[in-house]
PDB file of C-alpha atoms and ligand atoms in Angstrom:
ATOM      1  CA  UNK A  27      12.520  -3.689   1.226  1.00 97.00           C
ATOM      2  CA  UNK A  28      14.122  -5.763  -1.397  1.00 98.00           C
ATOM      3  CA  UNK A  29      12.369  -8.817  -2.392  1.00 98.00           C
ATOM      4  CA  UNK A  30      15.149 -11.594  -2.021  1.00 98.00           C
ATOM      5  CA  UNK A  31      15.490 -10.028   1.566  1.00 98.00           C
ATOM      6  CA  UNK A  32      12.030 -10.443   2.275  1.00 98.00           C
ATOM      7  CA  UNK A  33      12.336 -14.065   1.252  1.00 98.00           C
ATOM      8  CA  UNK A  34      14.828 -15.130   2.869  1.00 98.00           C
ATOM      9  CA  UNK A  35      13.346 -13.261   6.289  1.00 98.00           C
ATOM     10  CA  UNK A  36      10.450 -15.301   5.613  1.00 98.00           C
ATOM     11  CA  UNK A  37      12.274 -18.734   4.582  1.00 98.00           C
ATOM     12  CA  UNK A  38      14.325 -17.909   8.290  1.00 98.00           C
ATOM     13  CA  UNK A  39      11.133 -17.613  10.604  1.00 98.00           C
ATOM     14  CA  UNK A  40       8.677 -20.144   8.673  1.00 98.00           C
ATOM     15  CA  UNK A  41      11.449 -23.024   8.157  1.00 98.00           C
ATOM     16  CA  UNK A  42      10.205 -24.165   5.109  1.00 98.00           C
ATOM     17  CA  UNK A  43      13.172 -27.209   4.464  1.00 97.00           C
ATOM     18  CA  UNK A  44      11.839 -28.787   7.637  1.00 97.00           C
ATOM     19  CA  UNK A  45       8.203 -29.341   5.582  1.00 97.00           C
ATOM     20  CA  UNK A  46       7.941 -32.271   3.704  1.00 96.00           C
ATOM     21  CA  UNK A  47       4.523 -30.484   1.536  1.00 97.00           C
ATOM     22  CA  UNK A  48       2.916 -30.579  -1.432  1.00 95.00           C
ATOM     23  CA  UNK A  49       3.866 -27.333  -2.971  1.00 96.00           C
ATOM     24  CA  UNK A  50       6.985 -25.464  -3.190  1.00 97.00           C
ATOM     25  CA  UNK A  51       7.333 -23.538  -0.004  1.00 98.00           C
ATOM     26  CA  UNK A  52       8.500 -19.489  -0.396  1.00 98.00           C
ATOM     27  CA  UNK A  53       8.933 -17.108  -3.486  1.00 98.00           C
ATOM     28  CA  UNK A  54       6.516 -18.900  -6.291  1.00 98.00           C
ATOM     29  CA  UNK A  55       6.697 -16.430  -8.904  1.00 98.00           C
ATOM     30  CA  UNK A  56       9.380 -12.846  -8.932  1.00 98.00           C
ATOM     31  CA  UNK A  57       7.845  -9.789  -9.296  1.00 98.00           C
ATOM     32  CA  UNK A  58       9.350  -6.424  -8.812  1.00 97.00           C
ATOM     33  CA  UNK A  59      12.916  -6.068  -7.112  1.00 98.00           C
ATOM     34  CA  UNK A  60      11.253  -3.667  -4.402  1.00 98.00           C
ATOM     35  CA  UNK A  61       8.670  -4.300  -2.331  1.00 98.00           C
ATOM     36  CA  UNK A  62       6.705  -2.140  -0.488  1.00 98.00           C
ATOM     37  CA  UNK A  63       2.954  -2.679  -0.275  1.00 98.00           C
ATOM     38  CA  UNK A  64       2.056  -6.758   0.621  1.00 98.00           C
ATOM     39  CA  UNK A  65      -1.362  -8.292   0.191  1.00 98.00           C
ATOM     40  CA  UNK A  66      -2.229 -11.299   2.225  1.00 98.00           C
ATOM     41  CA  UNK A  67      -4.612 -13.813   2.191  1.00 98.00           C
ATOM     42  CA  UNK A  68      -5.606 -17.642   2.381  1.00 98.00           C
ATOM     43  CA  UNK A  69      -5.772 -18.645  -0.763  1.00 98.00           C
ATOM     44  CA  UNK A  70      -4.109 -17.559  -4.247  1.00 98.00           C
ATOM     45  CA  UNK A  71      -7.882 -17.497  -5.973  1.00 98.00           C
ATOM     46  CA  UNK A  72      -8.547 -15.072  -8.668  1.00 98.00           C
ATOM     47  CA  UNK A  73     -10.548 -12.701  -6.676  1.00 98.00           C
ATOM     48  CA  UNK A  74      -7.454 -12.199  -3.856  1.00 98.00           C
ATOM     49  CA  UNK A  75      -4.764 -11.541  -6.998  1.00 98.00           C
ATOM     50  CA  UNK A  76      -7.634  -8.957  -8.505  1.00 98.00           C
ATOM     51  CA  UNK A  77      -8.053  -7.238  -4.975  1.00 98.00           C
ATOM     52  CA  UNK A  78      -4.375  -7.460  -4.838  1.00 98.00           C
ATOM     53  CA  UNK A  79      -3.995  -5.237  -7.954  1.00 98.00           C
ATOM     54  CA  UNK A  80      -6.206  -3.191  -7.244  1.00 98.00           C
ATOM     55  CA  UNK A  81      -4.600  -2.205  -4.145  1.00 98.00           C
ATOM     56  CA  UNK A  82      -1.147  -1.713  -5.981  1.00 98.00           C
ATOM     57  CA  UNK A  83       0.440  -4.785  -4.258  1.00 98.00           C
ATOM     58  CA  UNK A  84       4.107  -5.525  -5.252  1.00 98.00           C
ATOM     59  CA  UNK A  85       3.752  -9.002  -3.646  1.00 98.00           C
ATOM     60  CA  UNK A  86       0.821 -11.676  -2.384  1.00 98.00           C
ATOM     61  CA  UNK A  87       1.399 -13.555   0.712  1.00 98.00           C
ATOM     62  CA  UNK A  88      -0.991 -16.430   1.401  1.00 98.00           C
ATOM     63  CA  UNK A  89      -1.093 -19.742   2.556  1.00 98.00           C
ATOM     64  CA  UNK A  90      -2.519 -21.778  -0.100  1.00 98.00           C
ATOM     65  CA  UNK A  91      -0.527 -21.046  -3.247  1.00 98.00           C
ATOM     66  CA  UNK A  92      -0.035 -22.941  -6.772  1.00 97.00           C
ATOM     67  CA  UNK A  93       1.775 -25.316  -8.169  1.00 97.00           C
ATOM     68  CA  UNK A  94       0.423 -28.326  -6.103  1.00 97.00           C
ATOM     69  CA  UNK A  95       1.419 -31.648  -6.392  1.00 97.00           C
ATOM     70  CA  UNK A  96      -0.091 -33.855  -9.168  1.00 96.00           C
ATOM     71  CA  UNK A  97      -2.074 -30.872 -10.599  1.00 95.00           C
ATOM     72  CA  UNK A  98      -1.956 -30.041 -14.679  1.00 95.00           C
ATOM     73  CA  UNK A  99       1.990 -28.297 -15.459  1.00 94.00           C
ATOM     74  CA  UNK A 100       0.584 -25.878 -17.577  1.00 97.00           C
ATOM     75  CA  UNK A 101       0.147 -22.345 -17.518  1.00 97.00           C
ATOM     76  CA  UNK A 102      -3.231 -22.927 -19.155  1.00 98.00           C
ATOM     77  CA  UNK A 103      -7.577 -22.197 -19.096  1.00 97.00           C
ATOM     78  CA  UNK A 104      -7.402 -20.844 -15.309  1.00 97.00           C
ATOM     79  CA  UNK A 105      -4.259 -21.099 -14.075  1.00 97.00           C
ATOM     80  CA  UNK A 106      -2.665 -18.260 -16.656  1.00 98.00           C
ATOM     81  CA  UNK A 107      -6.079 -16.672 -16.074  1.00 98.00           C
ATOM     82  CA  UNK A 108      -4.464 -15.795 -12.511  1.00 98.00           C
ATOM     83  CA  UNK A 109      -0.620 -15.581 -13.200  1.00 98.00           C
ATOM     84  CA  UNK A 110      -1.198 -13.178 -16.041  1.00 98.00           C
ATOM     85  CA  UNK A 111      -1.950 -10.273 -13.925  1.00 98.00           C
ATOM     86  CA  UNK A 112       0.839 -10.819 -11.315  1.00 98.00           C
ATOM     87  CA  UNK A 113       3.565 -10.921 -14.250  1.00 98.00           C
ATOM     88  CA  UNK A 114       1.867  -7.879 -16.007  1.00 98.00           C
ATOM     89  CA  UNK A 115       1.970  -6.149 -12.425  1.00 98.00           C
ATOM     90  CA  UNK A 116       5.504  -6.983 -11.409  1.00 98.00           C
ATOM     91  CA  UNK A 117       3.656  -8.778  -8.813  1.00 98.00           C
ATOM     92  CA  UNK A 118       5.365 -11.571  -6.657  1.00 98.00           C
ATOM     93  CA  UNK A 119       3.327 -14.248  -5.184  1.00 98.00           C
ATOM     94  CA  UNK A 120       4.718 -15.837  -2.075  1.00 98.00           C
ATOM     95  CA  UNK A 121       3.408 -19.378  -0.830  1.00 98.00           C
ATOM     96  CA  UNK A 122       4.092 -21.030   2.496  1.00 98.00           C
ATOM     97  CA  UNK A 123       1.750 -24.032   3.277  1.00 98.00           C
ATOM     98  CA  UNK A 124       2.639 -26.595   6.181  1.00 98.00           C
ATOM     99  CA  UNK A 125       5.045 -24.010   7.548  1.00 98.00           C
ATOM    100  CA  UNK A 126       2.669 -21.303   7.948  1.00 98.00           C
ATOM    101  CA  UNK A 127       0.234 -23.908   9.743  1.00 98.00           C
ATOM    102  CA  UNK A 128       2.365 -24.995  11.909  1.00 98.00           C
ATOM    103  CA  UNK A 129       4.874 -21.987  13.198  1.00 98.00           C
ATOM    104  CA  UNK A 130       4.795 -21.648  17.047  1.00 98.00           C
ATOM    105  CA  UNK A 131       3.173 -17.910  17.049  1.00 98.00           C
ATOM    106  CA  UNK A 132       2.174 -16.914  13.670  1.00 98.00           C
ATOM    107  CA  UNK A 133       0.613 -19.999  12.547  1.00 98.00           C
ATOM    108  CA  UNK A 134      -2.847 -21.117  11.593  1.00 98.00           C
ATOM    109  CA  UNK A 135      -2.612 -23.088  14.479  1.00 98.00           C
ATOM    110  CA  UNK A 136      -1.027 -21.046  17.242  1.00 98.00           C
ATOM    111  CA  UNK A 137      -3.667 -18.650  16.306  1.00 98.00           C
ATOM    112  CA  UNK A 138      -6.683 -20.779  16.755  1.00 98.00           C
ATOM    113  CA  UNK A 139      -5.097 -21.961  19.632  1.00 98.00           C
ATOM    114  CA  UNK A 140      -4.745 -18.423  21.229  1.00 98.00           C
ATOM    115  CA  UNK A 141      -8.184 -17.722  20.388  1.00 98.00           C
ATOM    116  CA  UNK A 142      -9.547 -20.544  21.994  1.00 98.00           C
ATOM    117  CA  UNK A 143      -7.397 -20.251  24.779  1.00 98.00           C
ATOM    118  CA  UNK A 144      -6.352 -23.923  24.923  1.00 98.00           C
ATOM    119  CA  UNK A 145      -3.091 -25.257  26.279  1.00 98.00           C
ATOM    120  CA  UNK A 146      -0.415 -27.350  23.715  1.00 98.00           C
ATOM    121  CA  UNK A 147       0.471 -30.583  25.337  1.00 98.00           C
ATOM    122  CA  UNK A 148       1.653 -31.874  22.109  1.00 98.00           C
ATOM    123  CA  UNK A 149       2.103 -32.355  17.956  1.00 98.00           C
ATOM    124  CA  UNK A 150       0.051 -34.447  16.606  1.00 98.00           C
ATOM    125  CA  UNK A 151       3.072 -34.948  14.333  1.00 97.00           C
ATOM    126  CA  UNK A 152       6.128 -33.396  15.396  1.00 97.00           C
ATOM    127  CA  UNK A 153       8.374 -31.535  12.800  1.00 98.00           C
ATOM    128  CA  UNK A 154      10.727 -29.853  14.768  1.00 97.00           C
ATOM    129  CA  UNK A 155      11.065 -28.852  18.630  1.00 96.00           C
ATOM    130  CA  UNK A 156       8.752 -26.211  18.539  1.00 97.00           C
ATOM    131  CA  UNK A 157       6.644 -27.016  15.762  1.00 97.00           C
ATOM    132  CA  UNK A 158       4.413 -29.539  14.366  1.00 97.00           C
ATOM    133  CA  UNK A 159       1.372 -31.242  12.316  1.00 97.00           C
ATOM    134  CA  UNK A 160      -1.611 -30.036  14.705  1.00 98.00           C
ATOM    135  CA  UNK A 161      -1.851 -29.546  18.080  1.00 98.00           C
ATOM    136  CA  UNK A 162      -3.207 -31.748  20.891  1.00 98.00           C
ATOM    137  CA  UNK A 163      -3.484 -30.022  24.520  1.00 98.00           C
ATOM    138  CA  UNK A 164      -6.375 -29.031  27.298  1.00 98.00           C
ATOM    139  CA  UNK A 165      -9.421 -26.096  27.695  1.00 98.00           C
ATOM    140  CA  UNK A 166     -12.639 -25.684  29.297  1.00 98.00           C
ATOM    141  CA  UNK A 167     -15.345 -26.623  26.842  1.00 98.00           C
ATOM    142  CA  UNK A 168     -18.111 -28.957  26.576  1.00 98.00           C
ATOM    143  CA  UNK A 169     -19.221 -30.180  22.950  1.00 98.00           C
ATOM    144  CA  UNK A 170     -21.988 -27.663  23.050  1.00 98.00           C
ATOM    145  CA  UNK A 171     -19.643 -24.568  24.642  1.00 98.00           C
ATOM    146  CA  UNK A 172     -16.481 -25.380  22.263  1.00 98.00           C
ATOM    147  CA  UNK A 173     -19.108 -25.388  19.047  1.00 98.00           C
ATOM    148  CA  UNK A 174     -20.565 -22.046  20.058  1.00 98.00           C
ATOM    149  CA  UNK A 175     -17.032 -20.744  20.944  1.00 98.00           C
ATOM    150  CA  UNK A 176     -16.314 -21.832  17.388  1.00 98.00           C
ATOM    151  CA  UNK A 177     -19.116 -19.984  15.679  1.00 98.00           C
ATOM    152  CA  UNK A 178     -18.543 -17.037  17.261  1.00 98.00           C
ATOM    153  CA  UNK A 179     -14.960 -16.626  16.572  1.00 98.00           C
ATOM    154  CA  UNK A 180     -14.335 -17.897  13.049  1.00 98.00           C
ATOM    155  CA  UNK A 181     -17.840 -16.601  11.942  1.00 97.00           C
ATOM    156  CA  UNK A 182     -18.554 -19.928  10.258  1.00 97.00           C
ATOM    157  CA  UNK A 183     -21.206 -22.389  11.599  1.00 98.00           C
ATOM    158  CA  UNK A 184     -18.842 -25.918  12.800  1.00 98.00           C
ATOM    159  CA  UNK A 185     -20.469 -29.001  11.593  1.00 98.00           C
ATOM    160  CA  UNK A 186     -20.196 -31.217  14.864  1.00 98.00           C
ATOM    161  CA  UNK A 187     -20.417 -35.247  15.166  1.00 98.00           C
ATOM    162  CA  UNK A 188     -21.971 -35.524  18.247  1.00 98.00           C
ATOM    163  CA  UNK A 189     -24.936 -34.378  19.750  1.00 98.00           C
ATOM    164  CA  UNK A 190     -24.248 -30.496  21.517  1.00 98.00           C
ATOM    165  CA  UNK A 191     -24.614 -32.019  25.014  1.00 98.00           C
ATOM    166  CA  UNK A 192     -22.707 -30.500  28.246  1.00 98.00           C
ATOM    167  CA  UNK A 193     -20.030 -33.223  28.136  1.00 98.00           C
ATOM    168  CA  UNK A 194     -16.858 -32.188  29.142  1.00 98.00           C
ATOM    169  CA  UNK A 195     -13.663 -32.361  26.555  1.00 98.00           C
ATOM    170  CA  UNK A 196     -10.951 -33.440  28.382  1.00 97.00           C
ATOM    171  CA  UNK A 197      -8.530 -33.657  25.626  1.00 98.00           C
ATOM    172  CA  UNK A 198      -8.615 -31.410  22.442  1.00 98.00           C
ATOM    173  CA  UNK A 199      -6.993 -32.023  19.376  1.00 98.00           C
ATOM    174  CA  UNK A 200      -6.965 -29.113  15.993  1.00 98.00           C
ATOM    175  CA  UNK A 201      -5.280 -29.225  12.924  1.00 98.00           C
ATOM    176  CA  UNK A 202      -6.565 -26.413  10.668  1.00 98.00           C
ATOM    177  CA  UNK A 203      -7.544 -26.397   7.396  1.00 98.00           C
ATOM    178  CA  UNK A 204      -8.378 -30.427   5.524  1.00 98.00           C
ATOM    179  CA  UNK A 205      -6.873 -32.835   8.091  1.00 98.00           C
ATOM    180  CA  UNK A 206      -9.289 -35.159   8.334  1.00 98.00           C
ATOM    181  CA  UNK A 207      -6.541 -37.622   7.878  1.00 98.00           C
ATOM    182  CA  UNK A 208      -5.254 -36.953  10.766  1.00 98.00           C
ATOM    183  CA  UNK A 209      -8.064 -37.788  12.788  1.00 98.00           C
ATOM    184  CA  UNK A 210      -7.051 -41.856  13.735  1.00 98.00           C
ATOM    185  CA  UNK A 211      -3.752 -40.674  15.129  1.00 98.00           C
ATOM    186  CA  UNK A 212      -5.310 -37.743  17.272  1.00 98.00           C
ATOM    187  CA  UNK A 213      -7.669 -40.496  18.564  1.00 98.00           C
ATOM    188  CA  UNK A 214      -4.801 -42.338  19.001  1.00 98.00           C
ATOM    189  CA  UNK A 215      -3.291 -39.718  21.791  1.00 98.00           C
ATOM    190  CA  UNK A 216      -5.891 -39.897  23.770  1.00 98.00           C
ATOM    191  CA  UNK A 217      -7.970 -36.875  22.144  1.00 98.00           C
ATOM    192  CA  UNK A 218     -11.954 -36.651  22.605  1.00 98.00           C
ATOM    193  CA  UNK A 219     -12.391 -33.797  20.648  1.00 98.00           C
ATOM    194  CA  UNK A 220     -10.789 -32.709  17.000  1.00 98.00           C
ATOM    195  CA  UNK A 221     -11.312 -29.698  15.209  1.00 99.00           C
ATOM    196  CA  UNK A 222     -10.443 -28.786  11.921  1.00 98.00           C
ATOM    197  CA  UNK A 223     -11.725 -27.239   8.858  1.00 98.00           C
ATOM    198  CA  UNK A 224     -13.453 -29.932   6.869  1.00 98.00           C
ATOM    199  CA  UNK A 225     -15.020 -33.263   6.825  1.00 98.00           C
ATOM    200  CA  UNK A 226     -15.811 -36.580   4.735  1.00 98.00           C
ATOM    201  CA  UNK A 227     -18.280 -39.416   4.849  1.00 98.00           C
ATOM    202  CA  UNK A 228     -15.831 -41.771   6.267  1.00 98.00           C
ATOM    203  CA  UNK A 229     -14.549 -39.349   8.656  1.00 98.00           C
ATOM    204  CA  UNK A 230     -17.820 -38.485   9.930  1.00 98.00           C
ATOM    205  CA  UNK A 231     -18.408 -42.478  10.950  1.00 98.00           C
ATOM    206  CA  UNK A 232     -14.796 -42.918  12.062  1.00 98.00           C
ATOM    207  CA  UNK A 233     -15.491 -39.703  15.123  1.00 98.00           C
ATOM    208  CA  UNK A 234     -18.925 -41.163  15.617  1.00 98.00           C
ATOM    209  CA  UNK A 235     -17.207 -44.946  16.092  1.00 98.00           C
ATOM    210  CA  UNK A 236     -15.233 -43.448  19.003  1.00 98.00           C
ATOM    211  CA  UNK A 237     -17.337 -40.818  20.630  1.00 98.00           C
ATOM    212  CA  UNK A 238     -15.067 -38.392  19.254  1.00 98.00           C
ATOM    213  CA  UNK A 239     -16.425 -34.878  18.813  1.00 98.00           C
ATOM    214  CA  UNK A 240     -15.367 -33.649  15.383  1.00 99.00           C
ATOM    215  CA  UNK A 241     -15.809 -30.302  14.442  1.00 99.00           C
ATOM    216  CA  UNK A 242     -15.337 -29.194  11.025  1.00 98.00           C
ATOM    217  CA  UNK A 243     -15.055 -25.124  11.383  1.00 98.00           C
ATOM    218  CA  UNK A 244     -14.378 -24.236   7.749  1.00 98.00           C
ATOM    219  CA  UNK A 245     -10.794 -24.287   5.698  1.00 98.00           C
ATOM    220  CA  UNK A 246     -11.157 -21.386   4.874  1.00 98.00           C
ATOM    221  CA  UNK A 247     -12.374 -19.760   8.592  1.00 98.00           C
ATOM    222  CA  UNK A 248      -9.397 -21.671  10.613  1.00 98.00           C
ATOM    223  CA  UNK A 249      -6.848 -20.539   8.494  1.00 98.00           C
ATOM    224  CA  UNK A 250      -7.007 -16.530   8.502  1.00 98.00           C
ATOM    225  CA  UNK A 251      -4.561 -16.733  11.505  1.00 98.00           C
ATOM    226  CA  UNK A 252      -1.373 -17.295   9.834  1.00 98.00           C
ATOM    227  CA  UNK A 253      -1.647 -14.850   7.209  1.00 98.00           C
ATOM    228  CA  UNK A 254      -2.783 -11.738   9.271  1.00 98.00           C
ATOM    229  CA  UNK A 255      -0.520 -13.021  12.461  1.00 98.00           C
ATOM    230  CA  UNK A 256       2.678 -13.147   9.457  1.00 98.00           C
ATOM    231  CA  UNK A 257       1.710 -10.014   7.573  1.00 98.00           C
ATOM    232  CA  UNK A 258       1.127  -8.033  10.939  1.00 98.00           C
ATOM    233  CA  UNK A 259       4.840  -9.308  12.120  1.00 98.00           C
ATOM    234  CA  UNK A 260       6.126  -7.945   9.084  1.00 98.00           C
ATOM    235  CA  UNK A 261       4.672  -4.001   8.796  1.00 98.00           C
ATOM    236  CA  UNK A 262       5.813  -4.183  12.942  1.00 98.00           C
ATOM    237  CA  UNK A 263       9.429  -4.916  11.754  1.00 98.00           C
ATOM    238  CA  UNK A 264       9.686  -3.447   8.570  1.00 98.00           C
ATOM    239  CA  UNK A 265       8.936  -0.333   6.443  1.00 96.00           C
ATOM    240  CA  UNK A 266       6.254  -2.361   4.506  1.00 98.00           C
ATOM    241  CA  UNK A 267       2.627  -1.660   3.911  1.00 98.00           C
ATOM    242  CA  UNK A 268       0.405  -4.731   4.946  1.00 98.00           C
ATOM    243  CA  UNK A 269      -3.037  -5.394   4.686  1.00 98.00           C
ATOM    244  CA  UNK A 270      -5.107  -8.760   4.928  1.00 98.00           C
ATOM    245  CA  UNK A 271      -7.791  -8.923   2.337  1.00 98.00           C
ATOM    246  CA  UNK A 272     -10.614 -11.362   3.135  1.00 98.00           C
ATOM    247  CA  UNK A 273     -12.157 -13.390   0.616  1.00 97.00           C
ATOM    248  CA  UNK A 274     -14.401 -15.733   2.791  1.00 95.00           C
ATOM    249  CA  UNK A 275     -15.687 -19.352   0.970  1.00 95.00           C
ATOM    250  CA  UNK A 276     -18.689 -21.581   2.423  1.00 96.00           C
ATOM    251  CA  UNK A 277     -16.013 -24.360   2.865  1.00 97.00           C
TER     252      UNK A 277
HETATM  253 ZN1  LIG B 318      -5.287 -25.334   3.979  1.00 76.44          ZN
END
């Protein structure tokens, strides 16, 4: 498959212009005209481009990729650390943030949803009809049953707010990944229970202050969905070679 097709399949299903994000969305640095074998992953770190070479990738797929907002310019220390192997590879690295959160059946989201088996009621913050910032919708849990439910399928320990009682949730809100910002407006819908991937000090008193469980279920552990529900979408439609490579982090 050629590489500006593959982009532009991507840019079609993942909607990228609808994002206003903090990185650019799509192709973030051209390798190789041809692509055959893709690599995907959460998070552009030096030991996912190294496995990536290793396995003779001609292109990285993840959802955390470089070039953030605010960060240093320069291809510098660390950052040409990890490009130089990609450019001495022919290597393309391809970066989709919000939109790979928040697409309808591949996303972060729609995956953690699926696995929880909880209904969508609505965004948190709408982007477009069908997708959105985090998810707000129904399931059968208590606090204790939706932490153990946690634990068991993203293989990471949830911190959780309250105590783990029988309580029922009658309204659960998740955003994967760092949205503890988005906590006040879940509350705000009516939610008493949010789950995402990390939490603060003031976000810790802010859940307590409403008797909101919080669950913070790793950034790392709620976002494997998109990538492996994306890369498996693509080796199903095209002649590509996909594999997810794993590179778990305590956070
Ligand atoms: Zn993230």
């Amino acid at each position: 498959m050629q590489l500006t097709e593959l982009v532009s399949y991507l840019d079609d299903v993942l909607q990228p212009t609808a994002f206003k994000d903090y990185a650019p969305n799509g192709l973030q640095v051209q390798g190789k005209a041809e692509v055959k074998k893709i690599i995907t992953g959460v998070t552009a770190s030096q030991r996912l481009i190294d496995a990536a070479v290793e396995a003779g990738a001609d292109a990285i797929l993840v959802h955390h990729g470089w070039f953030w907002k605010g960060e240093d310019p320069t291809i510098t220390g660390q950052k040409f650390n990890r490009l130089k192997p990609l450019i001495d590879n022919g290597i393309s690295m391809l970066g989709y943030h919000l939109p790979m959160d928040a697409h309808p059946t591949l996303g972060n989201n729609a995956g953690l949803q699926a696995v929880l088996g909880l209904t969508h009621e609505q965004f948190i913050q709408p982007v477009l009809d069908d997708r959105g910032i985090g998810q707000i919708g129904t399931g059968d849990y208590t606090v204790a049953s939706l932490a153990a439910k946690l634990e068991a399928e993203l293989a990471f320990k949830p911190i959780v707010t309250e105590p783990l009682t029988d309580k029922p949730l009658n309204r659960i809100a998740w955003c994967t990944g760092g949205a503890m910002s988005y906590l006040q407006t879940a509350i705000d819908l009516g939610a008493d229970a949010f789950i995402t991937g990390e939490i603060n000090e003031p976000t810790a008193h802010l859940a307590q202050e409403f008797g909101v469980a919080y669950y913070a279920a790793g950034h790392h552990a709620t976002e494997r969905f998109g990538p492996q529900l994306i890369g498996q979408h693509l080796g199903e439609k095209f002649d590509l070679d996909v594999q997810f490579i794993d590179c778990p982090i305590p956070v």
